[in-house]
C-alpha cells in the first residue's frame, strides 16, 4: 500500500496477533486513542489493538465498525502529511481489508451515514478500492445507488486504466455505465475506445458514448462526434448536443451548423442550436442568426418554432449575441419579438 510498502516479514517489528479486543467497546477505545496521537506514535501495540478491533467487527458482521477502525488508521497516517505512507499502518490496513472486506466497505460508500469515511478508506487502498467500487457500480440496477457508487469512484485517485479496460466489456449496461463515468471524469484516454462504441448495435451504448465524447471533447473526439450528430437514433444525436463542452469543441462549429440546419427532429435541432450558442464563436453566432431569420416569402418561410429555437441559441451565447438579437426587435412575428425582448432582458444574468 503506497510507495515503499513492505510485508510483515520485511518490517520484522510488528507481530500481528488477534487479541480479545474486538468488542464494540474496544473499537471505540482504540479509535479514540488513534485520534489522540500522531503517526510517529503508531506503536506495534496500538496497531495490534486496531487489528483486533477490526477483526472482531468482521466476525460480528459489523462493517460500520470496521470502517470506523480503518478510517481511524487512515486519519492517523494522514496527520503525517497529505501524501504520507506509514509502513506499519499500511500493513495493518492490508491485514484488515482483504477483497471480501473491501467489497462490504464499498457498499457503505453508497449508502448509510458513513459514506465519507468509507470513500476515504477505499481511496487509501488505491487500485483495489477503485476496482471494488467499479464492480458494484456496473452491476447495480438501482439508479440512485448506481449514482452513489459513481460519485464514490470520482473520488478515487488510482485505477484509471481499469475504466479503459471495461470499455470492451460484453454487457451493454456495463459499457453504458463506464462510458458515462469516463465522460463525467473527462478521461481523454477514453476517446479512442469510446469512438469504437459509436458503432455498437445497442443505441443505449451509443447514446452514453456520444454524451461522454461531447463532455471530453478535443480534436481526437471530433470525428466520432460528427458520427454521433448523424446517428440514425434521435436520442443519440440529442445526447451529443446536450453535453457538448463549449471550451473543447469549437472546431466542430461549422460541421454542427450544417447538421443542425438539416436536422428534422425539432427537439434535437433545438438542442443543437443551444450547443452552438454555448460554443459562441463568430461562425456559431452567424449560423444562429441565419437560422432565426424568417426566410423567403410564402412556401419558403421558416416555421416559427425553428426561429424561436435559434433565438434561444443566441440567448445561450450570452452578451456576445446582443447585437444579433437586437436585429429581430422589429420582426414581423409577434412571438419572435417577444422572445427576443425576453432574451435581451436576461442576457447578462
Short mmCIF file of N, CA and C in Angstrom, two decimals, residues 173-334:
data_model
loop_
_atom_site.label_atom_id
_atom_site.label_comp_id
_atom_site.label_asym_id
_atom_site.label_seq_id
_atom_site.Cartn_x
_atom_site.Cartn_y
_atom_site.Cartn_z
N UNK A 173 -24.97 -2.80 -20.43
CA UNK A 173 -25.15 -1.86 -19.32
C UNK A 173 -23.82 -1.51 -18.66
N UNK A 174 -22.85 -2.43 -18.72
CA UNK A 174 -21.52 -2.11 -18.21
C UNK A 174 -20.88 -1.03 -19.09
N UNK A 175 -20.99 -1.21 -20.39
CA UNK A 175 -20.45 -0.22 -21.33
C UNK A 175 -21.10 1.14 -21.12
N UNK A 176 -22.42 1.13 -20.95
CA UNK A 176 -23.14 2.40 -20.73
C UNK A 176 -22.64 3.10 -19.48
N UNK A 177 -22.60 2.37 -18.36
CA UNK A 177 -22.23 2.98 -17.09
C UNK A 177 -20.79 3.50 -17.10
N UNK A 178 -19.89 2.72 -17.68
CA UNK A 178 -18.48 3.13 -17.71
C UNK A 178 -18.30 4.31 -18.67
N UNK A 179 -19.01 4.30 -19.78
CA UNK A 179 -18.91 5.42 -20.72
C UNK A 179 -19.36 6.72 -20.07
N UNK A 180 -20.46 6.67 -19.34
CA UNK A 180 -20.94 7.87 -18.65
C UNK A 180 -19.90 8.37 -17.65
N UNK A 181 -19.29 7.44 -16.91
CA UNK A 181 -18.28 7.82 -15.93
C UNK A 181 -17.07 8.46 -16.61
N UNK A 182 -16.63 7.89 -17.73
CA UNK A 182 -15.50 8.47 -18.47
C UNK A 182 -15.81 9.90 -18.90
N UNK A 183 -17.06 10.13 -19.28
CA UNK A 183 -17.45 11.47 -19.69
C UNK A 183 -17.42 12.44 -18.53
N UNK A 184 -17.97 12.05 -17.41
CA UNK A 184 -18.00 12.96 -16.25
C UNK A 184 -16.60 13.25 -15.74
N UNK A 185 -15.72 12.26 -15.83
CA UNK A 185 -14.34 12.46 -15.38
C UNK A 185 -13.48 13.09 -16.47
N UNK A 186 -14.03 13.22 -17.68
CA UNK A 186 -13.31 13.75 -18.84
C UNK A 186 -11.98 13.03 -19.05
N UNK A 187 -12.08 11.70 -19.16
CA UNK A 187 -10.90 10.86 -19.35
C UNK A 187 -10.49 10.91 -20.82
N UNK A 188 -9.47 11.67 -21.13
CA UNK A 188 -9.07 11.86 -22.53
C UNK A 188 -8.60 10.56 -23.18
N UNK A 189 -7.99 9.68 -22.38
CA UNK A 189 -7.52 8.41 -22.94
C UNK A 189 -8.67 7.52 -23.38
N UNK A 190 -9.88 7.87 -22.96
CA UNK A 190 -11.04 7.04 -23.31
C UNK A 190 -11.62 7.37 -24.67
N UNK A 191 -11.14 8.43 -25.32
CA UNK A 191 -11.74 8.86 -26.60
C UNK A 191 -11.70 7.74 -27.64
N UNK A 192 -10.58 7.07 -27.76
CA UNK A 192 -10.47 6.02 -28.79
C UNK A 192 -11.45 4.87 -28.55
N UNK A 193 -11.45 4.26 -27.35
CA UNK A 193 -12.44 3.18 -27.14
C UNK A 193 -13.88 3.67 -27.20
N UNK A 194 -14.13 4.91 -26.79
CA UNK A 194 -15.48 5.46 -26.88
C UNK A 194 -15.90 5.63 -28.34
N UNK A 195 -14.95 6.03 -29.18
CA UNK A 195 -15.28 6.20 -30.60
C UNK A 195 -15.69 4.87 -31.23
N UNK A 196 -15.09 3.77 -30.76
CA UNK A 196 -15.47 2.45 -31.26
C UNK A 196 -16.90 2.11 -30.85
N UNK A 197 -17.30 2.58 -29.68
CA UNK A 197 -18.66 2.30 -29.21
C UNK A 197 -19.72 3.02 -30.03
N UNK A 198 -19.33 4.02 -30.82
CA UNK A 198 -20.31 4.70 -31.67
C UNK A 198 -20.82 3.79 -32.80
N UNK A 199 -20.21 2.61 -32.93
CA UNK A 199 -20.69 1.62 -33.91
C UNK A 199 -21.40 0.46 -33.23
N UNK A 200 -21.63 0.57 -31.93
CA UNK A 200 -22.28 -0.52 -31.18
C UNK A 200 -23.73 -0.69 -31.62
N UNK A 201 -24.19 -1.92 -31.59
CA UNK A 201 -25.57 -2.21 -32.03
C UNK A 201 -26.62 -1.61 -31.10
N UNK A 202 -26.30 -1.49 -29.83
CA UNK A 202 -27.28 -1.02 -28.84
C UNK A 202 -27.25 0.51 -28.76
N UNK A 203 -28.39 1.13 -29.04
CA UNK A 203 -28.43 2.59 -29.04
C UNK A 203 -28.16 3.18 -27.67
N UNK A 204 -28.43 2.42 -26.59
CA UNK A 204 -28.15 2.92 -25.24
C UNK A 204 -26.66 3.10 -25.02
N UNK A 205 -25.88 2.20 -25.60
CA UNK A 205 -24.43 2.32 -25.52
C UNK A 205 -23.96 3.51 -26.35
N UNK A 206 -24.49 3.64 -27.56
CA UNK A 206 -24.10 4.76 -28.42
C UNK A 206 -24.48 6.09 -27.78
N UNK A 207 -25.63 6.13 -27.15
CA UNK A 207 -26.06 7.38 -26.50
C UNK A 207 -25.10 7.77 -25.38
N UNK A 208 -24.71 6.80 -24.56
CA UNK A 208 -23.76 7.08 -23.47
C UNK A 208 -22.41 7.49 -24.03
N UNK A 209 -21.95 6.81 -25.08
CA UNK A 209 -20.66 7.14 -25.68
C UNK A 209 -20.69 8.53 -26.30
N UNK A 210 -21.80 8.87 -26.94
CA UNK A 210 -21.92 10.20 -27.55
C UNK A 210 -21.85 11.29 -26.50
N UNK A 211 -22.56 11.11 -25.40
CA UNK A 211 -22.52 12.09 -24.32
C UNK A 211 -21.13 12.22 -23.72
N UNK A 212 -20.45 11.08 -23.56
CA UNK A 212 -19.10 11.10 -22.99
C UNK A 212 -18.12 11.82 -23.92
N UNK A 213 -18.18 11.52 -25.20
CA UNK A 213 -17.29 12.18 -26.16
C UNK A 213 -17.54 13.68 -26.19
N UNK A 214 -18.80 14.08 -26.08
CA UNK A 214 -19.12 15.51 -26.08
C UNK A 214 -18.54 16.20 -24.85
N UNK A 215 -18.57 15.52 -23.72
CA UNK A 215 -18.02 16.10 -22.49
C UNK A 215 -16.50 16.19 -22.54
N UNK A 216 -15.87 15.15 -23.08
CA UNK A 216 -14.41 15.13 -23.12
C UNK A 216 -13.89 16.11 -24.17
N UNK A 217 -14.46 16.03 -25.37
CA UNK A 217 -14.11 16.98 -26.42
C UNK A 217 -12.66 16.87 -26.87
N UNK A 218 -12.21 17.91 -27.55
CA UNK A 218 -10.86 17.92 -28.09
C UNK A 218 -10.82 17.36 -29.50
N UNK A 219 -9.76 17.67 -30.21
CA UNK A 219 -9.63 17.28 -31.62
C UNK A 219 -9.84 15.78 -31.87
N UNK A 220 -9.28 14.88 -31.05
CA UNK A 220 -9.49 13.45 -31.32
C UNK A 220 -10.95 13.02 -31.25
N UNK A 221 -11.78 13.81 -30.57
CA UNK A 221 -13.20 13.44 -30.42
C UNK A 221 -14.07 13.98 -31.55
N UNK A 222 -13.52 14.84 -32.41
CA UNK A 222 -14.35 15.49 -33.43
C UNK A 222 -14.98 14.50 -34.41
N UNK A 223 -14.18 13.57 -34.92
CA UNK A 223 -14.70 12.64 -35.93
C UNK A 223 -15.81 11.76 -35.36
N UNK A 224 -15.62 11.10 -34.20
CA UNK A 224 -16.74 10.31 -33.66
C UNK A 224 -17.94 11.17 -33.28
N UNK A 225 -17.72 12.42 -32.91
CA UNK A 225 -18.85 13.30 -32.59
C UNK A 225 -19.64 13.65 -33.85
N UNK A 226 -18.97 13.82 -34.96
CA UNK A 226 -19.69 14.07 -36.21
C UNK A 226 -20.60 12.88 -36.53
N UNK A 227 -20.08 11.68 -36.26
CA UNK A 227 -20.91 10.49 -36.48
C UNK A 227 -22.08 10.47 -35.51
N UNK A 228 -21.82 10.89 -34.27
CA UNK A 228 -22.89 10.92 -33.27
C UNK A 228 -23.99 11.88 -33.69
N UNK A 229 -23.62 13.03 -34.24
CA UNK A 229 -24.61 14.02 -34.67
C UNK A 229 -25.44 13.55 -35.86
N UNK A 230 -24.97 12.51 -36.52
CA UNK A 230 -25.71 11.98 -37.68
C UNK A 230 -26.22 10.56 -37.45
N UNK A 231 -26.21 10.13 -36.19
CA UNK A 231 -26.71 8.80 -35.85
C UNK A 231 -28.18 8.68 -36.26
N UNK A 232 -28.60 7.47 -36.58
CA UNK A 232 -29.98 7.25 -37.01
C UNK A 232 -31.00 7.42 -35.89
N UNK A 233 -30.53 7.34 -34.64
CA UNK A 233 -31.43 7.45 -33.48
C UNK A 233 -31.40 8.88 -32.94
N UNK A 234 -32.54 9.56 -32.88
CA UNK A 234 -32.56 10.94 -32.38
C UNK A 234 -31.97 11.10 -30.99
N UNK A 235 -32.18 10.12 -30.12
CA UNK A 235 -31.67 10.22 -28.76
C UNK A 235 -30.16 10.30 -28.69
N UNK A 236 -29.48 9.64 -29.62
CA UNK A 236 -28.02 9.70 -29.67
C UNK A 236 -27.58 11.10 -30.09
N UNK A 237 -28.22 11.63 -31.11
CA UNK A 237 -27.90 12.99 -31.57
C UNK A 237 -28.17 14.01 -30.46
N UNK A 238 -29.28 13.82 -29.77
CA UNK A 238 -29.65 14.73 -28.68
C UNK A 238 -28.62 14.71 -27.56
N UNK A 239 -28.16 13.52 -27.20
CA UNK A 239 -27.19 13.40 -26.11
C UNK A 239 -25.87 14.08 -26.46
N UNK A 240 -25.45 13.94 -27.71
CA UNK A 240 -24.20 14.58 -28.14
C UNK A 240 -24.32 16.10 -28.05
N UNK A 241 -25.44 16.64 -28.51
CA UNK A 241 -25.63 18.09 -28.48
C UNK A 241 -25.77 18.61 -27.06
N UNK A 242 -26.51 17.91 -26.24
CA UNK A 242 -26.80 18.37 -24.88
C UNK A 242 -25.54 18.46 -24.02
N UNK A 243 -24.58 17.58 -24.25
CA UNK A 243 -23.40 17.51 -23.40
C UNK A 243 -22.16 18.15 -24.01
N UNK A 244 -22.31 18.83 -25.12
CA UNK A 244 -21.15 19.37 -25.82
C UNK A 244 -20.42 20.41 -24.97
N UNK A 245 -19.17 20.13 -24.65
CA UNK A 245 -18.36 21.05 -23.85
C UNK A 245 -17.99 22.26 -24.70
N UNK A 246 -18.32 23.44 -24.20
CA UNK A 246 -18.14 24.66 -25.00
C UNK A 246 -16.69 25.09 -25.13
N UNK A 247 -15.82 24.59 -24.26
CA UNK A 247 -14.42 25.03 -24.29
C UNK A 247 -13.56 24.17 -25.20
N UNK A 248 -13.96 22.92 -25.40
CA UNK A 248 -13.08 21.96 -26.07
C UNK A 248 -13.60 21.49 -27.43
N UNK A 249 -14.68 22.08 -27.90
CA UNK A 249 -15.27 21.58 -29.14
C UNK A 249 -15.52 22.67 -30.18
N UNK A 250 -14.80 23.76 -30.10
CA UNK A 250 -15.05 24.87 -31.02
C UNK A 250 -14.70 24.53 -32.46
N UNK A 251 -13.85 23.54 -32.65
CA UNK A 251 -13.53 23.12 -34.00
C UNK A 251 -14.68 22.40 -34.70
N UNK A 252 -15.74 22.13 -33.96
CA UNK A 252 -16.90 21.44 -34.53
C UNK A 252 -17.98 22.40 -35.03
N UNK A 253 -17.78 23.70 -34.86
CA UNK A 253 -18.85 24.66 -35.12
C UNK A 253 -19.43 24.54 -36.52
N UNK A 254 -18.60 24.56 -37.54
CA UNK A 254 -19.11 24.55 -38.91
C UNK A 254 -19.85 23.25 -39.22
N UNK A 255 -19.29 22.13 -38.77
CA UNK A 255 -19.96 20.85 -39.00
C UNK A 255 -21.30 20.81 -38.29
N UNK A 256 -21.33 21.28 -37.05
CA UNK A 256 -22.58 21.27 -36.29
C UNK A 256 -23.61 22.21 -36.90
N UNK A 257 -23.16 23.36 -37.39
CA UNK A 257 -24.09 24.31 -38.01
C UNK A 257 -24.77 23.70 -39.23
N UNK A 258 -24.00 22.99 -40.05
CA UNK A 258 -24.58 22.35 -41.24
C UNK A 258 -25.55 21.23 -40.86
N UNK A 259 -25.15 20.44 -39.86
CA UNK A 259 -26.00 19.33 -39.43
C UNK A 259 -27.28 19.85 -38.78
N UNK A 260 -27.16 20.91 -37.98
CA UNK A 260 -28.34 21.48 -37.32
C UNK A 260 -29.33 22.01 -38.34
N UNK A 261 -28.82 22.60 -39.40
CA UNK A 261 -29.69 23.16 -40.44
C UNK A 261 -30.52 22.08 -41.13
N UNK A 262 -29.97 20.85 -41.17
CA UNK A 262 -30.65 19.75 -41.86
C UNK A 262 -31.43 18.85 -40.91
N UNK A 263 -31.29 19.07 -39.60
CA UNK A 263 -31.97 18.22 -38.61
C UNK A 263 -33.49 18.34 -38.73
N UNK A 264 -34.17 17.20 -38.73
CA UNK A 264 -35.62 17.18 -38.92
C UNK A 264 -36.42 17.03 -37.62
N UNK A 265 -35.76 16.59 -36.55
CA UNK A 265 -36.46 16.40 -35.27
C UNK A 265 -36.36 17.70 -34.47
N UNK A 266 -37.48 18.36 -34.19
CA UNK A 266 -37.44 19.68 -33.54
C UNK A 266 -36.65 19.73 -32.23
N UNK A 267 -36.85 18.76 -31.35
CA UNK A 267 -36.15 18.78 -30.07
C UNK A 267 -34.64 18.66 -30.25
N UNK A 268 -34.23 17.82 -31.18
CA UNK A 268 -32.80 17.65 -31.45
C UNK A 268 -32.22 18.91 -32.06
N UNK A 269 -32.93 19.49 -33.01
CA UNK A 269 -32.46 20.73 -33.63
C UNK A 269 -32.33 21.85 -32.61
N UNK A 270 -33.32 21.96 -31.72
CA UNK A 270 -33.26 23.00 -30.68
C UNK A 270 -32.05 22.80 -29.79
N UNK A 271 -31.72 21.55 -29.46
CA UNK A 271 -30.56 21.28 -28.61
C UNK A 271 -29.27 21.60 -29.35
N UNK A 272 -29.25 21.36 -30.64
CA UNK A 272 -28.07 21.71 -31.44
C UNK A 272 -27.88 23.23 -31.49
N UNK A 273 -28.98 23.97 -31.61
CA UNK A 273 -28.88 25.43 -31.58
C UNK A 273 -28.33 25.91 -30.24
N UNK A 274 -28.78 25.30 -29.15
CA UNK A 274 -28.26 25.67 -27.82
C UNK A 274 -26.77 25.37 -27.72
N UNK A 275 -26.35 24.24 -28.31
CA UNK A 275 -24.93 23.89 -28.29
C UNK A 275 -24.12 24.92 -29.07
N UNK A 276 -24.64 25.35 -30.21
CA UNK A 276 -23.95 26.40 -30.98
C UNK A 276 -23.85 27.68 -30.17
N UNK A 277 -24.90 27.99 -29.43
CA UNK A 277 -24.86 29.18 -28.58
C UNK A 277 -23.79 29.08 -27.52
N UNK A 278 -23.67 27.92 -26.90
CA UNK A 278 -22.63 27.74 -25.88
C UNK A 278 -21.24 27.85 -26.48
N UNK A 279 -21.07 27.36 -27.70
CA UNK A 279 -19.77 27.47 -28.37
C UNK A 279 -19.43 28.93 -28.65
N UNK A 280 -20.43 29.71 -29.04
CA UNK A 280 -20.35 31.17 -29.08
C UNK A 280 -19.20 31.73 -29.91
N UNK A 281 -18.81 31.05 -30.97
CA UNK A 281 -17.81 31.63 -31.87
C UNK A 281 -18.51 32.54 -32.88
N UNK A 282 -17.73 33.29 -33.64
CA UNK A 282 -18.31 34.16 -34.67
C UNK A 282 -19.14 33.35 -35.66
N UNK A 283 -18.61 32.21 -36.08
CA UNK A 283 -19.33 31.37 -37.04
C UNK A 283 -20.60 30.78 -36.42
N UNK A 284 -20.53 30.42 -35.14
CA UNK A 284 -21.71 29.86 -34.47
C UNK A 284 -22.82 30.90 -34.38
N UNK A 285 -22.46 32.13 -34.02
CA UNK A 285 -23.46 33.20 -33.92
C UNK A 285 -24.05 33.54 -35.28
N UNK A 286 -23.21 33.52 -36.31
CA UNK A 286 -23.70 33.80 -37.66
C UNK A 286 -24.70 32.72 -38.11
N UNK A 287 -24.40 31.47 -37.78
CA UNK A 287 -25.30 30.37 -38.15
C UNK A 287 -26.63 30.48 -37.42
N UNK A 288 -26.59 30.87 -36.16
CA UNK A 288 -27.82 31.03 -35.38
C UNK A 288 -28.65 32.21 -35.89
N UNK A 289 -27.97 33.30 -36.23
CA UNK A 289 -28.69 34.46 -36.77
C UNK A 289 -29.40 34.09 -38.06
N UNK A 290 -28.71 33.34 -38.91
CA UNK A 290 -29.32 32.92 -40.17
C UNK A 290 -30.53 32.01 -39.91
N UNK A 291 -30.39 31.11 -38.93
CA UNK A 291 -31.49 30.20 -38.61
C UNK A 291 -32.69 30.94 -38.04
N UNK A 292 -32.44 32.09 -37.39
CA UNK A 292 -33.53 32.87 -36.79
C UNK A 292 -34.24 33.76 -37.79
N UNK A 293 -33.69 33.93 -38.97
CA UNK A 293 -34.31 34.79 -39.98
C UNK A 293 -35.57 34.14 -40.55
N UNK A 294 -36.51 34.94 -41.01
CA UNK A 294 -37.81 34.39 -41.46
C UNK A 294 -37.75 33.60 -42.76
N UNK A 295 -36.71 33.80 -43.55
CA UNK A 295 -36.64 33.09 -44.82
C UNK A 295 -37.36 33.85 -45.92
N UNK A 296 -37.66 33.16 -47.03
CA UNK A 296 -38.30 33.80 -48.17
C UNK A 296 -39.79 33.97 -47.97
N UNK A 297 -40.46 34.27 -49.03
CA UNK A 297 -41.90 34.51 -48.96
C UNK A 297 -42.69 33.20 -49.11
N UNK A 298 -43.87 33.22 -48.61
CA UNK A 298 -44.85 32.15 -48.77
C UNK A 298 -44.28 30.78 -48.38
N UNK A 299 -44.17 29.87 -49.34
CA UNK A 299 -43.82 28.49 -49.03
C UNK A 299 -42.40 28.33 -48.49
N UNK A 300 -41.56 29.32 -48.71
CA UNK A 300 -40.16 29.20 -48.27
C UNK A 300 -39.93 29.80 -46.89
N UNK A 301 -40.97 30.30 -46.27
CA UNK A 301 -40.80 30.88 -44.94
C UNK A 301 -40.58 29.77 -43.92
N UNK A 302 -39.73 30.06 -42.93
CA UNK A 302 -39.40 29.06 -41.92
C UNK A 302 -40.53 28.95 -40.89
N UNK A 303 -40.71 27.76 -40.33
CA UNK A 303 -41.64 27.63 -39.21
C UNK A 303 -41.16 28.49 -38.04
N UNK A 304 -42.09 29.10 -37.35
CA UNK A 304 -41.73 29.96 -36.22
C UNK A 304 -40.98 29.17 -35.15
N UNK A 305 -41.31 27.89 -34.99
CA UNK A 305 -40.66 27.07 -33.96
C UNK A 305 -39.15 27.00 -34.18
N UNK A 306 -38.72 26.91 -35.43
CA UNK A 306 -37.29 26.88 -35.73
C UNK A 306 -36.65 28.22 -35.39
N UNK A 307 -37.33 29.30 -35.73
CA UNK A 307 -36.79 30.63 -35.45
C UNK A 307 -36.66 30.85 -33.94
N UNK A 308 -37.65 30.42 -33.19
CA UNK A 308 -37.60 30.59 -31.74
C UNK A 308 -36.49 29.75 -31.12
N UNK A 309 -36.27 28.56 -31.66
CA UNK A 309 -35.17 27.72 -31.17
C UNK A 309 -33.83 28.38 -31.42
N UNK A 310 -33.69 29.03 -32.58
CA UNK A 310 -32.44 29.74 -32.89
C UNK A 310 -32.26 30.95 -31.98
N UNK A 311 -33.35 31.65 -31.66
CA UNK A 311 -33.28 32.77 -30.71
C UNK A 311 -32.80 32.27 -29.36
N UNK A 312 -33.31 31.11 -28.93
CA UNK A 312 -32.86 30.52 -27.66
C UNK A 312 -31.37 30.20 -27.72
N UNK A 313 -30.89 29.76 -28.88
CA UNK A 313 -29.47 29.50 -29.05
C UNK A 313 -28.65 30.77 -28.92
N UNK A 314 -29.12 31.87 -29.50
CA UNK A 314 -28.43 33.15 -29.37
C UNK A 314 -28.41 33.60 -27.91
N UNK A 315 -29.50 33.39 -27.22
CA UNK A 315 -29.55 33.75 -25.80
C UNK A 315 -28.52 32.96 -25.00
N UNK A 316 -28.33 31.68 -25.36
CA UNK A 316 -27.36 30.84 -24.66
C UNK A 316 -25.93 31.34 -24.86
N UNK A 317 -25.71 32.11 -25.92
CA UNK A 317 -24.37 32.65 -26.19
C UNK A 317 -24.01 33.80 -25.27
N UNK A 318 -24.99 34.39 -24.61
CA UNK A 318 -24.72 35.48 -23.69
C UNK A 318 -24.53 36.81 -24.39
N UNK A 319 -23.86 37.77 -23.72
CA UNK A 319 -23.72 39.13 -24.26
C UNK A 319 -23.14 39.20 -25.66
N UNK A 320 -22.35 38.21 -26.06
CA UNK A 320 -21.75 38.24 -27.40
C UNK A 320 -22.81 38.25 -28.50
N UNK A 321 -24.02 37.80 -28.17
CA UNK A 321 -25.08 37.73 -29.19
C UNK A 321 -26.02 38.92 -29.16
N UNK A 322 -25.75 39.92 -28.32
CA UNK A 322 -26.67 41.04 -28.14
C UNK A 322 -26.99 41.75 -29.45
N UNK A 323 -25.96 42.04 -30.25
CA UNK A 323 -26.21 42.79 -31.49
C UNK A 323 -27.06 41.99 -32.47
N UNK A 324 -26.86 40.67 -32.51
CA UNK A 324 -27.66 39.83 -33.40
C UNK A 324 -29.12 39.80 -32.94
N UNK A 325 -29.33 39.69 -31.64
CA UNK A 325 -30.70 39.64 -31.12
C UNK A 325 -31.45 40.94 -31.40
N UNK A 326 -30.76 42.06 -31.26
CA UNK A 326 -31.41 43.36 -31.45
C UNK A 326 -31.96 43.53 -32.87
N UNK A 327 -31.37 42.83 -33.82
CA UNK A 327 -31.84 42.93 -35.21
C UNK A 327 -33.26 42.37 -35.38
N UNK A 328 -33.72 41.59 -34.40
CA UNK A 328 -35.05 40.98 -34.51
C UNK A 328 -36.10 41.68 -33.65
N UNK A 329 -35.74 42.82 -33.06
CA UNK A 329 -36.71 43.53 -32.21
C UNK A 329 -37.91 44.05 -32.99
N UNK A 330 -37.71 44.30 -34.28
CA UNK A 330 -38.81 44.80 -35.11
C UNK A 330 -39.32 43.72 -36.06
N UNK A 331 -39.12 42.46 -35.71
CA UNK A 331 -39.53 41.36 -36.57
C UNK A 331 -41.04 41.37 -36.80
N UNK A 332 -41.45 40.83 -37.93
CA UNK A 332 -42.86 40.82 -38.26
C UNK A 332 -43.69 39.84 -37.46
N UNK A 333 -43.05 38.91 -36.77
CA UNK A 333 -43.79 37.93 -35.98
C UNK A 333 -43.76 38.32 -34.50
N UNK A 334 -44.93 38.43 -33.90
CA UNK A 334 -45.02 38.89 -32.52
C UNK A 334 -44.32 37.93 -31.55
#
